[in-house]
Amino acid sequence: MASQPASVEGSRDVPFVDSDIKGLDHPVLSDGSKPNFETYLYHAQRQREKEVAESKSYDMETGFWAKILFGNQTEKQLVATANNEKIGDGASISDEEYRSASGALRTASWGGVFYLITTDILGPYSTPWAFSQVGYGPGVACFVVFAVMAAYSGLLLWYMFLKLDSDRYPLRSFGDLGYRIYGPWFRHVCNILQGLQLLFTVCIVILQNGQGLSQMTKFKLCFSVCNVIWTLAGMLFGQIRTLKKFGSVANFAIWLNIITLVMTMGTVAHTAPNYQAAEAVGVPYGPVQTVALRNQPFVPQLNGIMQIVYSYGGSMIFIEFMAEMRRPMDFWKAMAFAQLFITIVYMFFGLFVYSYQGQFVINPANQGISLYSLQTATNAISLTAGVIAGALYGNIGVKVIYYTIFVELLGAPPLTVKSGKYMFAISVIIYWSLAFTISSSVPQFSNVSSLVASVCVFQFSYTFPPFMILGYVMQRTALSGDKPYNVNNPHDSRVDSWRDWSRWTRALSKYTMFNLWNFIIAIACMTGAVLASYASIKSIITAFHDGHSTSSFSCRSPVQ
């Protein structure tokens, strides 16, 4: 899935984690030192034991059938009670009160998280184009392989979260998890890539909406002006600082996209492809052709495969989802059902549209409808969903960049103070202006989305999880030669350090095949990401050179 942060209200109980993002959290011990790996493990184990005990108590109180029939109503009541309890003066909150408040924020059920993982704006629209680039056989094979590997990565993230998260030292983001395994440098890498992915996703939303609006106006409105309209809309909606206010409209956007998918499938089955839009991207007029294996150069095929990677791009915010769960041990259920749902639904949609439109498939798929009335209807619906998505992506993106760069590195004020709010408003305008500049400079929807998938999505979904589990297992194994952990003196248990070869020897003494497997996977994924990035950049250059792309800041629409 394309990773969309959203909150679920009403019958579902999943707010987006840390929706106000109060700042980067650097926990410290009572003596002012930073917690070590052993400290995180110790408190995480206690946290899981507490959750198991609470789960058993809850199941005994409600019973199996009551839990099935009435869901987590009792759990909601417990959360409401916890949220309403007074925890004393905010200036003098004890450790126990802080842990209670932190635990009260964990309200999500695995069913709600399943709903969030399957929430998508961009993913399904690109899958028909992916099949048109590689054919039926490689397309289906890639969908299945990427699904299996995405599930494997998700399980790794889930396992590491359970071992390192606690109410005392909560994990709130992918970067937090990376920090506890590899230190500050890896957290910076994760945060920068997360910021880039969110920024370029906003660029893609601007492009998609700009193309749709130009089609609705029958290309009478300048394409760059269309992009400006959506940029201004993003600047306006982006001024909303709290994601909680996006909740109901975000859920509404999901159903708008489902309607668009159904209308697209129904229309392509009874109308001709959009030959004009296909010709604009270099596909000559002719009969519809579908193939089992598409024989064409490696670069466009790799770009097509990256659209499939985009469908499994939710790993970036898996940690946020787990951080919201009252029982994060249940996350595997949400992820398993979500991956299955995404694989079946996305693949079916891609195969269906490709079977009727063949090489004339347009990305996004609904803009390949030739009948103007239905094309306009689907564009109107998807534009509404798109502006909501853009505001959501932009909201998180601005906060990630603001806290990663301005607060942490430059000492800017946090969003909780008045000056920080003004800085946020200015940052939103700059953020959307930058997104407009990028999208209008490179008006190539497919190639830009492929570049995002290769540079950012690929890392979070496939490269980083095996790389991180490698570091986790090595550190955990190295503890076997240390003294027992003493919670009162947490830094006294180690008998050597990572500067000593003895610690490296212990770290590599067990789980050799598992470590080797994850090392190979991480290297292979990194290599694949580099190749895919090269293919995307080369495609962008080639499209400009061959005239198959609209020029930068042009009035001509890419689908005209």
Steps between C-alpha positions, in 0.01 A plus 500: 500500500600857463546606854223731608478623857141529608291479809192291541207624697149386570475124514875459468734607774835568337635854523827568319789472737649816643273702279620824649864387487623680808864449416773246468527283808844431645440300819751520782557306821477646849873577498470695174658232280334348196339156531703217352377203298456286812277761663263504204486119504429485872212746500356359176483153656315639801265688268412187303439304821264774616312493168462122513356523852259776399396304191418190706302707749308671221419171327377349827274798568342521156514141380580379149159559339452838665835604359397385152153656513574826676864555403710713730229708666626403846850592395377838382339558839826414674686741275244773558536450874878519475482815291264667748712426806687794644872445502593796713675818422660490155813659638559224752384172348656194659652214300205277584248765390693555179497129420126484570434794271720350229313172521164675483592630155512142368141445391506327161371153422654280231182535294536875493865472401402267215269776380784754510751279320254445215426872482645614172490789258757425228575127506222332299488762224855414390469122481344479148792702363742265677347200317519688170877536547584140592205281392280254686766251610767727650230728640328227698834352607626836626176567685526170685875521571482859621200409716690215667810712559294794626329265745841370611625855555183584690550202729858611567383850592229351721751275679747783562223728621387244758857460624587870528178692574354579842286763670813635668694521172236495224584458134320758289653480154719301263787731590458424871540129434804563283653716773477222760681257273758705310504840670434861392644471149247240394213695655603798287505280188150370577360846575651655187365223276162521670493874438599449135236233448227722641618801298508310171167338579354851522665572163327195354165613643546842337582334167205261521256777589647736242458242224145426615398865510646561155292212363186636668553840333569330163853643516374859479667583831880518509649190663735703718202703620326172588799410713499844663135455599572176684814646655300790644239255626775301670642813661155581636410156635857447617458772762306248710765398751330201664423184306202427724300756301566301183337184637153498346607645163783246478252214537278668241796505259536123527147440377545756224792296370303177516225664294760618248647150466158342441401768247832462319460123463141533385587766245810344341304179441252682274697786343811541285834603653603864516710500181573873525657471845693188395636675191620786721735256676623340178259206448382494134140424402418136427314196631506420871775250576559308823798271544621245751855638479575850376816514288645845544815660648587441862449861614123535433439153641675596823291817517189285471619272779555803724128577473439160662752587772298815564201280586691361799631833628330501839795372703619856555223555757459146639678611818251785539212255469645261758568790735124569504398141577394393848625149413775541238552123510186482282654713225596195294131427446433845358807485279430147370142577401598838358777354282262233375232759426742732319644216292162367388314830446785695341605215277141435391448867415826514307428181304142608427585843358805371311293224340267759347744781420829319440787725400272807513476498881556843654648567841289571705252253354178704525649767272515236225119506466403634156135589569512861619200485734628201699858624477386829655301319768793285610735798486266707717484224759873426496586871516303533822680200646829629365487838671421325830794266445730786410406689815564189712835421338602864521400528864723211606774595253530855630518377860762236424723751321432776752599292802779306330676804357376823657429394860774242552781647291421874487328549836166625365207524745262200531144518368360524852608864537362803315814568297509134398146525363603794283803307382276205415269720289797635305647150464175372345512771233867428424435123497215520249690753288790255481262216411348714222844586365603134485173374349484775237869462417462125439137443389544123459261316732627146438871580504480720810300240693753235393781720631324538835445125520865421427662765721265493799227234498740218412719579800226505763320194364790276398852629578486638854308225688752217427787744558351598835427144615864418423615770742240399758595131498871577521452730799268253670746214446791707631318536833553129571846568641402798714405509867129485594318826437460719808214747469660719770832513315415437133845590362691258722411170332730506196837328524633649174401750231457502123857625477608152615516208258364270772159666484487467120597134533210432737261702284576280198519170688130408464223518239759502222264394221227739609747788514647405163151481347407848623835643394453364147143628485605848614785518246280364220224750578746786515642397162151474355411843634809652339416339164139613523607855588729502198216372280261768626747784451594373154131476406443859609792621288395287201139622517612863484748426221256303280217748543270245665472719808347839558773760545559659838241758613307449177134574429472171310363214709693169512179318394419740214 
